């Protein structure tokens, strides 16, 4: 599990079996719930059925990132954007990663002055554990500032093996 920052745009050519879901949501708790539900539905449609570890993990990551966008990245009148992609791993040795995929969740909000940090909350704190969950569940995660407009993208990736 590591956190890195790099551009959101991929330099890789889209693969024939790549999948993408991209949508804007109102920056409200209702918008975050809808984003979570649609991620789960989309994963199911992509061959990762409900109540499987892949669907549950990616849905939880999306829920945490969307909730953070609503709670900490909210700017009145501005939506947040969620992008979900699934691409075959082509970067590593083919024998090692044969058939594996990377599922990436990106949540973009328009608030620049607040950047998420990984911190351990007080034991009796009622919140503050979302990014700890993201760091524990994701293969990689990070924050990418937006270049042309205000805001940031918080993203997380998991590698999915064929037997999952």
mmCIF file of C-alpha atoms in Angstrom:
data_model
loop_
_atom_site.group_PDB
_atom_site.id
_atom_site.type_symbol
_atom_site.label_atom_id
_atom_site.label_comp_id
_atom_site.label_asym_id
_atom_site.label_seq_id
_atom_site.Cartn_x
_atom_site.Cartn_y
_atom_site.Cartn_z
ATOM 1 C CA UNK A 1 0.000 0.000 0.000
ATOM 2 C CA UNK A 2 1.483 3.253 -1.027
ATOM 3 C CA UNK A 3 0.420 6.793 -1.642
ATOM 4 C CA UNK A 4 1.747 8.644 -4.620
ATOM 5 C CA UNK A 5 0.854 11.707 -6.586
ATOM 6 C CA UNK A 6 0.891 11.660 -10.354
ATOM 7 C CA UNK A 7 -1.233 13.028 -13.186
ATOM 8 C CA UNK A 8 -4.737 11.663 -13.480
ATOM 9 C CA UNK A 9 -4.516 11.327 -17.251
ATOM 10 C CA UNK A 10 -3.055 8.044 -18.405
ATOM 11 C CA UNK A 11 -0.433 7.912 -21.135
ATOM 12 C CA UNK A 12 -1.457 4.362 -21.992
ATOM 13 C CA UNK A 13 -3.604 3.629 -25.000
ATOM 14 C CA UNK A 14 -7.042 2.309 -24.040
ATOM 15 C CA UNK A 15 -7.149 -1.484 -24.208
ATOM 16 C CA UNK A 16 -10.022 -3.272 -25.912
ATOM 17 C CA UNK A 17 -11.176 -4.722 -22.597
ATOM 18 C CA UNK A 18 -10.908 -1.407 -20.711
ATOM 19 C CA UNK A 19 -14.055 -0.114 -19.058
ATOM 20 C CA UNK A 20 -14.984 3.337 -17.819
ATOM 21 C CA UNK A 21 -17.779 4.959 -15.832
ATOM 22 C CA UNK A 22 -17.693 8.736 -15.349
ATOM 23 C CA UNK A 23 -20.394 10.868 -13.752
ATOM 24 C CA UNK A 24 -20.965 14.061 -11.771
ATOM 25 C CA UNK A 25 -22.937 13.990 -8.515
ATOM 26 C CA UNK A 26 -24.389 16.657 -6.281
ATOM 27 C CA UNK A 27 -22.031 17.417 -3.433
ATOM 28 C CA UNK A 28 -24.493 16.150 -0.814
ATOM 29 C CA UNK A 29 -24.800 12.984 1.282
ATOM 30 C CA UNK A 30 -27.462 11.824 -1.176
ATOM 31 C CA UNK A 31 -25.034 12.314 -4.084
ATOM 32 C CA UNK A 32 -22.368 10.292 -2.246
ATOM 33 C CA UNK A 33 -24.840 7.445 -1.597
ATOM 34 C CA UNK A 34 -25.891 7.424 -5.253
ATOM 35 C CA UNK A 35 -22.248 7.336 -6.366
ATOM 36 C CA UNK A 36 -21.587 4.344 -4.093
ATOM 37 C CA UNK A 37 -24.624 2.456 -5.407
ATOM 38 C CA UNK A 38 -23.795 3.130 -9.057
ATOM 39 C CA UNK A 39 -20.204 1.954 -8.568
ATOM 40 C CA UNK A 40 -21.484 -1.340 -7.143
ATOM 41 C CA UNK A 41 -23.962 -1.743 -10.013
ATOM 42 C CA UNK A 42 -21.308 -0.937 -12.618
ATOM 43 C CA UNK A 43 -18.858 -3.444 -11.131
ATOM 44 C CA UNK A 44 -21.593 -6.086 -11.169
ATOM 45 C CA UNK A 45 -22.203 -5.338 -14.857
ATOM 46 C CA UNK A 46 -18.447 -5.639 -15.506
ATOM 47 C CA UNK A 47 -18.310 -9.157 -14.079
ATOM 48 C CA UNK A 48 -17.597 -8.482 -10.390
ATOM 49 C CA UNK A 49 -20.886 -9.599 -8.795
ATOM 50 C CA UNK A 50 -22.449 -8.107 -5.687
ATOM 51 C CA UNK A 51 -21.125 -9.493 -2.397
ATOM 52 C CA UNK A 52 -17.730 -10.433 -3.834
ATOM 53 C CA UNK A 53 -14.507 -9.080 -2.363
ATOM 54 C CA UNK A 54 -13.780 -6.968 -5.459
ATOM 55 C CA UNK A 55 -17.234 -5.370 -5.536
ATOM 56 C CA UNK A 56 -17.283 -4.818 -1.764
ATOM 57 C CA UNK A 57 -13.750 -3.356 -1.640
ATOM 58 C CA UNK A 58 -14.101 -1.002 -4.598
ATOM 59 C CA UNK A 59 -17.543 0.113 -3.422
ATOM 60 C CA UNK A 60 -16.145 0.887 0.031
ATOM 61 C CA UNK A 61 -13.255 2.854 -1.493
ATOM 62 C CA UNK A 62 -15.680 4.826 -3.652
ATOM 63 C CA UNK A 63 -17.943 5.482 -0.658
ATOM 64 C CA UNK A 64 -15.070 6.827 1.457
ATOM 65 C CA UNK A 65 -13.711 9.054 -1.315
ATOM 66 C CA UNK A 66 -17.179 10.379 -2.200
ATOM 67 C CA UNK A 67 -18.003 11.046 1.466
ATOM 68 C CA UNK A 68 -14.746 12.984 1.851
ATOM 69 C CA UNK A 69 -15.531 15.028 -1.260
ATOM 70 C CA UNK A 70 -18.916 15.939 0.206
ATOM 71 C CA UNK A 71 -17.709 16.584 3.736
ATOM 72 C CA UNK A 72 -14.361 18.272 3.110
ATOM 73 C CA UNK A 73 -14.321 19.238 -0.577
ATOM 74 C CA UNK A 74 -17.775 20.788 -0.848
ATOM 75 C CA UNK A 75 -18.049 24.174 -2.521
ATOM 76 C CA UNK A 76 -21.624 25.535 -2.688
ATOM 77 C CA UNK A 77 -23.080 25.071 -6.160
ATOM 78 C CA UNK A 78 -20.338 22.677 -7.294
ATOM 79 C CA UNK A 79 -20.660 18.951 -7.929
ATOM 80 C CA UNK A 80 -18.061 16.251 -7.436
ATOM 81 C CA UNK A 81 -17.011 13.881 -10.186
ATOM 82 C CA UNK A 82 -16.465 10.144 -9.847
ATOM 83 C CA UNK A 83 -14.592 8.167 -12.463
ATOM 84 C CA UNK A 84 -14.242 4.389 -12.320
ATOM 85 C CA UNK A 85 -11.980 2.509 -14.717
ATOM 86 C CA UNK A 86 -10.921 -1.100 -15.156
ATOM 87 C CA UNK A 87 -7.910 -1.830 -17.341
ATOM 88 C CA UNK A 88 -5.779 -4.907 -17.913
ATOM 89 C CA UNK A 89 -2.323 -4.699 -16.305
ATOM 90 C CA UNK A 90 0.199 -4.360 -19.101
ATOM 91 C CA UNK A 91 3.072 -2.704 -17.229
ATOM 92 C CA UNK A 92 4.659 -5.703 -15.552
ATOM 93 C CA UNK A 93 6.007 -9.075 -16.580
ATOM 94 C CA UNK A 94 3.271 -10.982 -18.482
ATOM 95 C CA UNK A 95 3.875 -14.243 -16.581
ATOM 96 C CA UNK A 96 3.420 -12.518 -13.220
ATOM 97 C CA UNK A 97 0.379 -10.371 -14.001
ATOM 98 C CA UNK A 98 -1.318 -12.484 -16.659
ATOM 99 C CA UNK A 99 -5.017 -11.671 -16.606
ATOM 100 C CA UNK A 100 -4.842 -9.132 -13.775
ATOM 101 C CA UNK A 101 -6.684 -5.860 -13.941
ATOM 102 C CA UNK A 102 -6.353 -2.525 -12.213
ATOM 103 C CA UNK A 103 -9.556 -0.924 -11.001
ATOM 104 C CA UNK A 104 -9.161 2.796 -10.315
ATOM 105 C CA UNK A 105 -11.558 5.123 -8.514
ATOM 106 C CA UNK A 106 -11.065 8.885 -8.900
ATOM 107 C CA UNK A 107 -13.122 11.464 -7.026
ATOM 108 C CA UNK A 108 -12.633 15.089 -8.006
ATOM 109 C CA UNK A 109 -13.889 18.108 -6.084
ATOM 110 C CA UNK A 110 -13.363 21.846 -6.544
ATOM 111 C CA UNK A 111 -11.890 22.762 -3.169
ATOM 112 C CA UNK A 112 -8.186 23.522 -3.411
ATOM 113 C CA UNK A 113 -7.332 24.769 0.067
ATOM 114 C CA UNK A 114 -8.082 21.472 1.833
ATOM 115 C CA UNK A 115 -5.801 18.571 0.959
ATOM 116 C CA UNK A 116 -6.461 15.211 2.638
ATOM 117 C CA UNK A 117 -3.799 13.837 4.952
ATOM 118 C CA UNK A 118 -3.355 10.414 6.433
ATOM 119 C CA UNK A 119 -3.539 10.789 10.212
ATOM 120 C CA UNK A 120 -4.551 8.615 13.127
ATOM 121 C CA UNK A 121 -7.548 10.096 14.953
ATOM 122 C CA UNK A 122 -7.995 10.042 18.694
ATOM 123 C CA UNK A 123 -9.402 6.709 19.937
ATOM 124 C CA UNK A 124 -12.699 8.328 20.903
ATOM 125 C CA UNK A 125 -13.045 10.379 17.677
ATOM 126 C CA UNK A 126 -16.247 9.747 15.731
ATOM 127 C CA UNK A 127 -14.641 10.363 12.332
ATOM 128 C CA UNK A 128 -11.281 10.632 10.636
ATOM 129 C CA UNK A 129 -10.669 7.019 9.653
ATOM 130 C CA UNK A 130 -11.750 7.111 6.006
ATOM 131 C CA UNK A 131 -8.310 7.597 4.491
ATOM 132 C CA UNK A 132 -6.907 4.948 6.821
ATOM 133 C CA UNK A 133 -9.397 2.528 5.262
ATOM 134 C CA UNK A 134 -8.432 3.684 1.772
ATOM 135 C CA UNK A 135 -4.726 3.198 2.556
ATOM 136 C CA UNK A 136 -5.381 -0.257 4.021
ATOM 137 C CA UNK A 137 -7.535 -1.520 1.148
ATOM 138 C CA UNK A 138 -5.950 0.099 -1.918
ATOM 139 C CA UNK A 139 -2.885 -1.165 -3.727
ATOM 140 C CA UNK A 140 -2.001 2.482 -4.447
ATOM 141 C CA UNK A 141 -3.699 5.772 -3.635
ATOM 142 C CA UNK A 142 -2.887 9.437 -3.900
ATOM 143 C CA UNK A 143 -3.930 13.015 -4.474
ATOM 144 C CA UNK A 144 -3.499 14.920 -7.708
ATOM 145 C CA UNK A 145 -4.051 18.696 -7.817
ATOM 146 C CA UNK A 146 -6.066 19.903 -10.791
ATOM 147 C CA UNK A 147 -4.028 22.024 -13.163
ATOM 148 C CA UNK A 148 -6.440 24.148 -15.181
ATOM 149 C CA UNK A 149 -9.181 24.564 -12.584
ATOM 150 C CA UNK A 150 -9.464 24.677 -8.803
ATOM 151 C CA UNK A 151 -9.651 21.441 -6.902
ATOM 152 C CA UNK A 152 -8.052 18.042 -6.598
ATOM 153 C CA UNK A 153 -8.567 14.409 -7.458
ATOM 154 C CA UNK A 154 -8.195 11.754 -4.781
ATOM 155 C CA UNK A 155 -7.742 8.320 -6.320
ATOM 156 C CA UNK A 156 -7.282 4.713 -5.288
ATOM 157 C CA UNK A 157 -6.371 1.601 -7.247
ATOM 158 C CA UNK A 158 -6.634 -2.095 -6.570
ATOM 159 C CA UNK A 159 -5.143 -4.941 -8.558
ATOM 160 C CA UNK A 160 -7.637 -7.679 -9.297
ATOM 161 C CA UNK A 161 -6.388 -11.196 -9.934
ATOM 162 C CA UNK A 162 -8.266 -13.616 -12.201
ATOM 163 C CA UNK A 163 -9.239 -15.871 -9.317
ATOM 164 C CA UNK A 164 -11.113 -13.122 -7.411
#
